[in-house]
Amino acid sequence: MPTSEQNEFSHGSVGVVYTQVIQFDSLTLEGGETITPLEIAYETYGTLNEKKDNAILVCHALSGDAHAAGFHEGDKRPGYWDYYIGPGKAFDTNRYFIISSNVIGGCKGSSGPLTINGKNGKPFQSTFPFVSIGDMVNAQEKLISHFGIHKLFAVAGGSMGGMQALQWSVAYPDRLKNCIVMASSSEHSAQQIAFNEVGRQAILSDPNWNQGLYTQDNRPSKGLALARMMGHITYLSDEMMREKFGRKPPKGNIQSTDFAVGSYLIYQGESFVDRFDANSYIYVTKALDHFSLGTGKELTKVLSKVRCRFLVVAYTSDWLYPPYQSEEIVKSLEVNAVPVSFVELNNPAGHDSFLLPSEQQDSILRDFLSSTDEGVFL
């Protein structure tokens, strides 16, 4: 049963859930190296029907994991997309079978830098092979096939999750019916790469970095915290930061900052260190930066092979993944006569908008998923 703290969030919740880990023999990466064995951490919500045609794969963003909805035992807060996943919600678990997995290269149960190397009994850490967005999707395909699912009803995600959804439509065009891409891009701009590079350099500059072969007692915590602080600035809009913090002083006796926004960022950085691994941060941000389906004519050519319909959502206040990048995707789909609906929401929260509760966004997702029209549904 949910705790009293959980009840605030638990309306329409899938309840208490558990992360499971499945093991496959191996996965050959795009770079030629092999992960042996391959482990994938995942959660499911709802029931797979007899035809196995009601499954939706939800893909998480950079710092996310398999826990998309419901509560883990003892947790006070639900999974990151709980507002949208559950009975009667946009991703209605009375109708759909929702699958959410941790990306490989991450640090929450799937194969990655924290995985134990069978050759020496120690974590791979920085010796783990480079992982691409394509590799993440290929690992997910193994999981989907394990369930006996030939064609997904939809693949959905925001930010890095949107890139995975795009990759699914290109790599497995006959394996999904619908694709939902939110606050995302077909490739990173120089500015987006620059933000990630600053974060990586903060980690590499930490005295405890030790070429990525650090111990749990001497982790590059300061560098990872700084990387998270830098990243978190890009997730919020100027309007949201002005409204939330202004030029207010910090609460309490905090000597290291003069402003509330500084105190907030310090908290975000320090709490992130408790739940994420520095090597994984480097691996996942590099996967983001190296992902490229191209732009313009190149993107149009790549997307000529897709066979699903699309919902693309952008946010006016998102300056990390600005709407023009979503519009690039939409234009290339339209040139290929692919059914696509595009929505630009005027949500003031910035890049994080796709994660936050919104009745308007809920309605858009709900209408798209329930629509049987092969054209534009808005």
PDB file of C-alpha atoms in Angstrom, residues 125-360:
ATOM      1  CA  GLN A 125      34.249   1.475 -15.357  1.00  0.00           C
ATOM      2  CA  SER A 126      36.003   3.441 -18.138  1.00  0.00           C
ATOM      3  CA  THR A 127      37.042   0.239 -19.948  1.00  0.00           C
ATOM      4  CA  PHE A 128      33.410  -0.411 -20.922  1.00  0.00           C
ATOM      5  CA  PRO A 129      33.019  -0.057 -24.707  1.00  0.00           C
ATOM      6  CA  PHE A 130      31.503   3.062 -26.287  1.00  0.00           C
ATOM      7  CA  VAL A 131      27.734   2.831 -26.591  1.00  0.00           C
ATOM      8  CA  SER A 132      25.644   4.688 -29.198  1.00  0.00           C
ATOM      9  CA  ILE A 133      21.939   5.572 -29.303  1.00  0.00           C
ATOM     10  CA  GLY A 134      21.690   2.873 -31.969  1.00  0.00           C
ATOM     11  CA  ASP A 135      23.189   0.334 -29.551  1.00  0.00           C
ATOM     12  CA  MET A 136      20.679   1.346 -26.887  1.00  0.00           C
ATOM     13  CA  VAL A 137      17.831   0.744 -29.335  1.00  0.00           C
ATOM     14  CA  ASN A 138      19.267  -2.583 -30.506  1.00  0.00           C
ATOM     15  CA  ALA A 139      19.366  -3.721 -26.877  1.00  0.00           C
ATOM     16  CA  GLN A 140      15.744  -2.645 -26.444  1.00  0.00           C
ATOM     17  CA  GLU A 141      14.804  -4.643 -29.539  1.00  0.00           C
ATOM     18  CA  LYS A 142      16.088  -7.781 -27.837  1.00  0.00           C
ATOM     19  CA  LEU A 143      13.850  -7.048 -24.869  1.00  0.00           C
ATOM     20  CA  ILE A 144      10.817  -6.407 -27.067  1.00  0.00           C
ATOM     21  CA  SER A 145      11.420  -9.631 -28.996  1.00  0.00           C
ATOM     22  CA  HIS A 146      11.720 -11.497 -25.682  1.00  0.00           C
ATOM     23  CA  PHE A 147       8.081 -10.593 -25.009  1.00  0.00           C
ATOM     24  CA  GLY A 148       7.136 -11.998 -28.411  1.00  0.00           C
ATOM     25  CA  ILE A 149       6.130  -8.543 -29.658  1.00  0.00           C
ATOM     26  CA  HIS A 150       6.573  -8.126 -33.395  1.00  0.00           C
ATOM     27  CA  LYS A 151       5.149  -4.618 -33.708  1.00  0.00           C
ATOM     28  CA  LEU A 152       4.981  -1.997 -30.984  1.00  0.00           C
ATOM     29  CA  PHE A 153       1.871   0.136 -30.809  1.00  0.00           C
ATOM     30  CA  ALA A 154       4.157   3.086 -30.070  1.00  0.00           C
ATOM     31  CA  VAL A 155       7.623   4.176 -29.018  1.00  0.00           C
ATOM     32  CA  ALA A 156       7.702   7.396 -27.003  1.00  0.00           C
ATOM     33  CA  GLY A 157      10.260   9.567 -25.276  1.00  0.00           C
ATOM     34  CA  GLY A 158      11.524  13.045 -24.579  1.00  0.00           C
ATOM     35  CA  SER A 159      15.012  14.518 -25.019  1.00  0.00           C
ATOM     36  CA  MET A 160      17.374  11.513 -25.289  1.00  0.00           C
ATOM     37  CA  GLY A 161      14.243   9.354 -25.193  1.00  0.00           C
ATOM     38  CA  GLY A 162      13.033  11.161 -28.292  1.00  0.00           C
ATOM     39  CA  MET A 163      16.282  10.323 -30.055  1.00  0.00           C
ATOM     40  CA  GLN A 164      15.758   6.662 -29.202  1.00  0.00           C
ATOM     41  CA  ALA A 165      12.214   6.836 -30.574  1.00  0.00           C
ATOM     42  CA  LEU A 166      13.527   8.385 -33.792  1.00  0.00           C
ATOM     43  CA  GLN A 167      16.200   5.703 -34.051  1.00  0.00           C
ATOM     44  CA  TRP A 168      13.539   3.018 -33.628  1.00  0.00           C
ATOM     45  CA  SER A 169      11.580   4.421 -36.572  1.00  0.00           C
ATOM     46  CA  VAL A 170      14.668   4.276 -38.777  1.00  0.00           C
ATOM     47  CA  ALA A 171      16.337   1.061 -37.573  1.00  0.00           C
ATOM     48  CA  TYR A 172      13.120  -0.989 -37.220  1.00  0.00           C
ATOM     49  CA  PRO A 173      10.579   0.701 -39.511  1.00  0.00           C
ATOM     50  CA  ASP A 174       8.234  -2.290 -39.528  1.00  0.00           C
ATOM     51  CA  ARG A 175       8.322  -2.782 -35.755  1.00  0.00           C
ATOM     52  CA  LEU A 176       6.307   0.244 -34.580  1.00  0.00           C
ATOM     53  CA  LYS A 177       2.984   1.810 -35.496  1.00  0.00           C
ATOM     54  CA  ASN A 178       3.403   5.216 -33.800  1.00  0.00           C
ATOM     55  CA  CYS A 179       6.373   7.350 -32.782  1.00  0.00           C
ATOM     56  CA  ILE A 180       6.229  10.158 -30.197  1.00  0.00           C
ATOM     57  CA  VAL A 181       9.216  12.533 -30.132  1.00  0.00           C
ATOM     58  CA  MET A 182       9.223  15.258 -27.483  1.00  0.00           C
ATOM     59  CA  ALA A 183      11.749  18.066 -26.863  1.00  0.00           C
ATOM     60  CA  SER A 184      14.314  16.332 -29.020  1.00  0.00           C
ATOM     61  CA  SER A 185      16.493  16.562 -32.125  1.00  0.00           C
ATOM     62  CA  SER A 186      17.840  14.554 -35.033  1.00  0.00           C
ATOM     63  CA  GLU A 187      21.359  15.589 -34.001  1.00  0.00           C
ATOM     64  CA  HIS A 188      23.070  17.839 -31.470  1.00  0.00           C
ATOM     65  CA  SER A 189      24.109  21.330 -32.431  1.00  0.00           C
ATOM     66  CA  ALA A 190      27.556  22.680 -31.555  1.00  0.00           C
ATOM     67  CA  GLN A 191      26.031  24.481 -28.566  1.00  0.00           C
ATOM     68  CA  GLN A 192      24.429  21.301 -27.230  1.00  0.00           C
ATOM     69  CA  ILE A 193      27.714  19.432 -27.604  1.00  0.00           C
ATOM     70  CA  ALA A 194      29.475  22.316 -25.841  1.00  0.00           C
ATOM     71  CA  PHE A 195      27.231  22.067 -22.785  1.00  0.00           C
ATOM     72  CA  ASN A 196      27.914  18.339 -22.500  1.00  0.00           C
ATOM     73  CA  GLU A 197      31.648  18.847 -23.003  1.00  0.00           C
ATOM     74  CA  VAL A 198      31.803  21.290 -20.093  1.00  0.00           C
ATOM     75  CA  GLY A 199      30.107  18.682 -17.910  1.00  0.00           C
ATOM     76  CA  ARG A 200      32.507  15.967 -18.986  1.00  0.00           C
ATOM     77  CA  GLN A 201      35.512  18.213 -18.421  1.00  0.00           C
ATOM     78  CA  ALA A 202      34.282  18.953 -14.893  1.00  0.00           C
ATOM     79  CA  ILE A 203      34.354  15.217 -14.176  1.00  0.00           C
ATOM     80  CA  LEU A 204      37.728  14.659 -15.878  1.00  0.00           C
ATOM     81  CA  SER A 205      39.213  17.522 -13.843  1.00  0.00           C
ATOM     82  CA  ASP A 206      38.156  16.064 -10.499  1.00  0.00           C
ATOM     83  CA  PRO A 207      41.196  14.923  -8.447  1.00  0.00           C
ATOM     84  CA  ASN A 208      39.473  11.572  -7.865  1.00  0.00           C
ATOM     85  CA  TRP A 209      38.872  10.845 -11.549  1.00  0.00           C
ATOM     86  CA  ASN A 210      41.859   8.476 -11.891  1.00  0.00           C
ATOM     87  CA  GLN A 211      41.186   7.831 -15.602  1.00  0.00           C
ATOM     88  CA  GLY A 212      37.740   6.569 -14.681  1.00  0.00           C
ATOM     89  CA  LEU A 213      39.097   3.803 -12.428  1.00  0.00           C
ATOM     90  CA  TYR A 214      38.001   5.393  -9.156  1.00  0.00           C
ATOM     91  CA  THR A 215      36.751   3.548  -6.078  1.00  0.00           C
ATOM     92  CA  GLN A 216      33.333   4.021  -4.498  1.00  0.00           C
ATOM     93  CA  ASP A 217      35.034   5.645  -1.517  1.00  0.00           C
ATOM     94  CA  ASN A 218      36.888   8.114  -3.736  1.00  0.00           C
ATOM     95  CA  ARG A 219      34.527   8.990  -6.549  1.00  0.00           C
ATOM     96  CA  PRO A 220      34.812  12.185  -8.632  1.00  0.00           C
ATOM     97  CA  SER A 221      31.788  13.536  -6.776  1.00  0.00           C
ATOM     98  CA  LYS A 222      32.650  17.213  -7.049  1.00  0.00           C
ATOM     99  CA  GLY A 223      33.122  16.975 -10.806  1.00  0.00           C
ATOM    100  CA  LEU A 224      29.881  15.029 -11.288  1.00  0.00           C
ATOM    101  CA  ALA A 225      27.996  17.527  -9.128  1.00  0.00           C
ATOM    102  CA  LEU A 226      29.329  20.417 -11.225  1.00  0.00           C
ATOM    103  CA  ALA A 227      28.346  18.581 -14.411  1.00  0.00           C
ATOM    104  CA  ARG A 228      24.823  18.164 -13.088  1.00  0.00           C
ATOM    105  CA  MET A 229      24.646  21.824 -12.051  1.00  0.00           C
ATOM    106  CA  MET A 230      25.670  22.871 -15.549  1.00  0.00           C
ATOM    107  CA  GLY A 231      23.163  20.517 -17.146  1.00  0.00           C
ATOM    108  CA  HIS A 232      20.343  21.557 -14.852  1.00  0.00           C
ATOM    109  CA  ILE A 233      20.727  25.209 -15.843  1.00  0.00           C
ATOM    110  CA  THR A 234      19.926  24.221 -19.430  1.00  0.00           C
ATOM    111  CA  TYR A 235      16.796  22.311 -18.403  1.00  0.00           C
ATOM    112  CA  LEU A 236      15.047  25.405 -17.020  1.00  0.00           C
ATOM    113  CA  SER A 237      13.875  28.518 -18.834  1.00  0.00           C
ATOM    114  CA  ASP A 238      14.807  32.077 -17.909  1.00  0.00           C
ATOM    115  CA  GLU A 239      11.149  32.761 -17.076  1.00  0.00           C
ATOM    116  CA  MET A 240      10.930  29.775 -14.756  1.00  0.00           C
ATOM    117  CA  MET A 241      14.164  30.671 -12.958  1.00  0.00           C
ATOM    118  CA  ARG A 242      13.071  34.298 -12.522  1.00  0.00           C
ATOM    119  CA  GLU A 243       9.710  33.193 -11.154  1.00  0.00           C
ATOM    120  CA  LYS A 244      11.148  30.531  -8.867  1.00  0.00           C
ATOM    121  CA  PHE A 245      14.294  32.253  -7.603  1.00  0.00           C
ATOM    122  CA  GLY A 246      14.638  35.842  -8.790  1.00  0.00           C
ATOM    123  CA  ARG A 247      17.547  37.369  -6.882  1.00  0.00           C
ATOM    124  CA  LYS A 248      16.470  35.983  -3.531  1.00  0.00           C
ATOM    125  CA  PRO A 249      19.090  34.987  -0.947  1.00  0.00           C
ATOM    126  CA  PRO A 250      19.414  31.309  -0.017  1.00  0.00           C
ATOM    127  CA  LYS A 251      17.469  29.909   2.911  1.00  0.00           C
ATOM    128  CA  GLY A 252      19.460  28.867   5.939  1.00  0.00           C
ATOM    129  CA  ASN A 253      23.127  29.405   6.673  1.00  0.00           C
ATOM    130  CA  ILE A 254      24.711  28.585   3.299  1.00  0.00           C
ATOM    131  CA  GLN A 255      28.184  30.069   3.014  1.00  0.00           C
ATOM    132  CA  SER A 256      29.019  28.959  -0.525  1.00  0.00           C
ATOM    133  CA  THR A 257      26.408  30.984  -2.402  1.00  0.00           C
ATOM    134  CA  ASP A 258      24.715  34.377  -2.188  1.00  0.00           C
ATOM    135  CA  PHE A 259      21.546  33.504  -4.078  1.00  0.00           C
ATOM    136  CA  ALA A 260      18.671  31.023  -3.832  1.00  0.00           C
ATOM    137  CA  VAL A 261      19.306  29.762  -7.359  1.00  0.00           C
ATOM    138  CA  GLY A 262      22.860  28.874  -6.345  1.00  0.00           C
ATOM    139  CA  SER A 263      21.607  26.961  -3.327  1.00  0.00           C
ATOM    140  CA  TYR A 264      19.156  25.089  -5.554  1.00  0.00           C
ATOM    141  CA  LEU A 265      21.867  24.105  -8.048  1.00  0.00           C
ATOM    142  CA  ILE A 266      24.199  22.960  -5.272  1.00  0.00           C
ATOM    143  CA  TYR A 267      21.426  20.734  -3.933  1.00  0.00           C
ATOM    144  CA  GLN A 268      20.724  19.327  -7.393  1.00  0.00           C
ATOM    145  CA  GLY A 269      24.402  18.545  -7.904  1.00  0.00           C
ATOM    146  CA  GLU A 270      24.939  16.921  -4.517  1.00  0.00           C
ATOM    147  CA  SER A 271      21.780  14.797  -4.697  1.00  0.00           C
ATOM    148  CA  PHE A 272      22.641  13.660  -8.238  1.00  0.00           C
ATOM    149  CA  VAL A 273      25.950  12.233  -7.013  1.00  0.00           C
ATOM    150  CA  ASP A 274      24.018   9.867  -4.733  1.00  0.00           C
ATOM    151  CA  ARG A 275      22.101   8.269  -7.607  1.00  0.00           C
ATOM    152  CA  PHE A 276      24.321   8.433 -10.687  1.00  0.00           C
ATOM    153  CA  ASP A 277      27.746   7.261 -11.798  1.00  0.00           C
ATOM    154  CA  ALA A 278      30.343   9.612 -13.273  1.00  0.00           C
ATOM    155  CA  ASN A 279      31.472   7.152 -15.948  1.00  0.00           C
ATOM    156  CA  SER A 280      27.866   6.609 -17.038  1.00  0.00           C
ATOM    157  CA  TYR A 281      27.392  10.369 -17.302  1.00  0.00           C
ATOM    158  CA  ILE A 282      30.317  10.524 -19.715  1.00  0.00           C
ATOM    159  CA  TYR A 283      29.156   7.506 -21.730  1.00  0.00           C
ATOM    160  CA  VAL A 284      25.560   8.669 -22.080  1.00  0.00           C
ATOM    161  CA  THR A 285      26.396  12.299 -22.958  1.00  0.00           C
ATOM    162  CA  LYS A 286      28.848  11.068 -25.598  1.00  0.00           C
ATOM    163  CA  ALA A 287      26.107   8.856 -27.055  1.00  0.00           C
ATOM    164  CA  LEU A 288      23.905  11.935 -27.256  1.00  0.00           C
ATOM    165  CA  ASP A 289      26.579  14.030 -28.952  1.00  0.00           C
ATOM    166  CA  HIS A 290      27.485  11.364 -31.506  1.00  0.00           C
ATOM    167  CA  PHE A 291      23.866  10.631 -32.474  1.00  0.00           C
ATOM    168  CA  SER A 292      23.125  12.035 -35.916  1.00  0.00           C
ATOM    169  CA  LEU A 293      20.409  11.353 -38.454  1.00  0.00           C
ATOM    170  CA  GLY A 294      21.456  14.546 -40.197  1.00  0.00           C
ATOM    171  CA  THR A 295      19.522  17.696 -41.053  1.00  0.00           C
ATOM    172  CA  GLY A 296      17.912  19.027 -44.228  1.00  0.00           C
ATOM    173  CA  LYS A 297      18.200  16.745 -47.279  1.00  0.00           C
ATOM    174  CA  GLU A 298      20.272  14.203 -45.353  1.00  0.00           C
ATOM    175  CA  LEU A 299      17.583  13.843 -42.679  1.00  0.00           C
ATOM    176  CA  THR A 300      14.874  13.665 -45.335  1.00  0.00           C
ATOM    177  CA  LYS A 301      16.704  10.777 -46.988  1.00  0.00           C
ATOM    178  CA  VAL A 302      17.170   8.930 -43.677  1.00  0.00           C
ATOM    179  CA  LEU A 303      13.506   9.345 -42.752  1.00  0.00           C
ATOM    180  CA  SER A 304      12.311   8.125 -46.153  1.00  0.00           C
ATOM    181  CA  LYS A 305      12.330   4.579 -44.820  1.00  0.00           C
ATOM    182  CA  VAL A 306      10.017   5.136 -41.819  1.00  0.00           C
ATOM    183  CA  ARG A 307       6.613   3.410 -41.841  1.00  0.00           C
ATOM    184  CA  CYS A 308       4.887   4.773 -38.743  1.00  0.00           C
ATOM    185  CA  ARG A 309       2.974   7.952 -37.984  1.00  0.00           C
ATOM    186  CA  PHE A 310       4.475  10.634 -35.763  1.00  0.00           C
ATOM    187  CA  LEU A 311       3.654  13.063 -33.014  1.00  0.00           C
ATOM    188  CA  VAL A 312       6.394  15.671 -32.534  1.00  0.00           C
ATOM    189  CA  VAL A 313       6.150  17.998 -29.540  1.00  0.00           C
ATOM    190  CA  ALA A 314       8.314  21.071 -28.915  1.00  0.00           C
ATOM    191  CA  TYR A 315       8.255  23.791 -26.266  1.00  0.00           C
ATOM    192  CA  THR A 316       8.592  27.516 -26.912  1.00  0.00           C
ATOM    193  CA  SER A 317      10.650  28.052 -23.740  1.00  0.00           C
ATOM    194  CA  ASP A 318      13.065  25.162 -24.433  1.00  0.00           C
ATOM    195  CA  TRP A 319      16.388  26.771 -25.307  1.00  0.00           C
ATOM    196  CA  LEU A 320      18.374  23.529 -24.932  1.00  0.00           C
ATOM    197  CA  TYR A 321      16.373  21.723 -27.649  1.00  0.00           C
ATOM    198  CA  PRO A 322      14.725  24.700 -29.373  1.00  0.00           C
ATOM    199  CA  PRO A 323      11.609  24.192 -31.507  1.00  0.00           C
ATOM    200  CA  TYR A 324      13.467  24.681 -34.796  1.00  0.00           C
ATOM    201  CA  GLN A 325      15.105  21.282 -34.257  1.00  0.00           C
ATOM    202  CA  SER A 326      11.708  19.613 -33.943  1.00  0.00           C
ATOM    203  CA  GLU A 327      10.523  21.522 -37.009  1.00  0.00           C
ATOM    204  CA  GLU A 328      13.467  20.058 -38.979  1.00  0.00           C
ATOM    205  CA  ILE A 329      12.162  16.577 -38.186  1.00  0.00           C
ATOM    206  CA  VAL A 330       8.611  17.526 -39.129  1.00  0.00           C
ATOM    207  CA  LYS A 331       9.642  19.062 -42.467  1.00  0.00           C
ATOM    208  CA  SER A 332      11.607  15.955 -43.439  1.00  0.00           C
ATOM    209  CA  LEU A 333       8.667  13.727 -42.543  1.00  0.00           C
ATOM    210  CA  GLU A 334       6.266  15.906 -44.539  1.00  0.00           C
ATOM    211  CA  VAL A 335       8.522  15.769 -47.608  1.00  0.00           C
ATOM    212  CA  ASN A 336       8.296  11.980 -47.355  1.00  0.00           C
ATOM    213  CA  ALA A 337       4.490  12.165 -46.958  1.00  0.00           C
ATOM    214  CA  VAL A 338       4.745  10.541 -43.533  1.00  0.00           C
ATOM    215  CA  PRO A 339       1.689  11.228 -41.329  1.00  0.00           C
ATOM    216  CA  VAL A 340       2.930  13.671 -38.691  1.00  0.00           C
ATOM    217  CA  SER A 341       1.331  15.981 -36.164  1.00  0.00           C
ATOM    218  CA  PHE A 342       3.400  18.818 -34.720  1.00  0.00           C
ATOM    219  CA  VAL A 343       2.594  20.741 -31.550  1.00  0.00           C
ATOM    220  CA  GLU A 344       4.586  23.594 -30.033  1.00  0.00           C
ATOM    221  CA  LEU A 345       3.468  24.139 -26.456  1.00  0.00           C
ATOM    222  CA  ASN A 346       3.910  27.474 -24.738  1.00  0.00           C
ATOM    223  CA  ASN A 347       4.929  25.900 -21.429  1.00  0.00           C
ATOM    224  CA  PRO A 348       7.217  28.215 -19.398  1.00  0.00           C
ATOM    225  CA  ALA A 349       9.199  25.403 -17.753  1.00  0.00           C
ATOM    226  CA  GLY A 350      11.863  25.052 -20.467  1.00  0.00           C
ATOM    227  CA  HIS A 351      13.333  21.731 -21.559  1.00  0.00           C
ATOM    228  CA  ASP A 352      11.920  19.904 -18.532  1.00  0.00           C
ATOM    229  CA  SER A 353       8.381  20.662 -19.737  1.00  0.00           C
ATOM    230  CA  PHE A 354       7.914  17.192 -21.230  1.00  0.00           C
ATOM    231  CA  LEU A 355       8.474  15.643 -17.786  1.00  0.00           C
ATOM    232  CA  LEU A 356       6.077  17.871 -15.852  1.00  0.00           C
ATOM    233  CA  PRO A 357       2.327  17.460 -15.288  1.00  0.00           C
ATOM    234  CA  SER A 358       0.306  19.288 -17.939  1.00  0.00           C
ATOM    235  CA  GLU A 359      -3.348  18.808 -18.786  1.00  0.00           C
ATOM    236  CA  GLN A 360      -2.737  20.134 -22.294  1.00  0.00           C
TER     237      GLN A 360
END
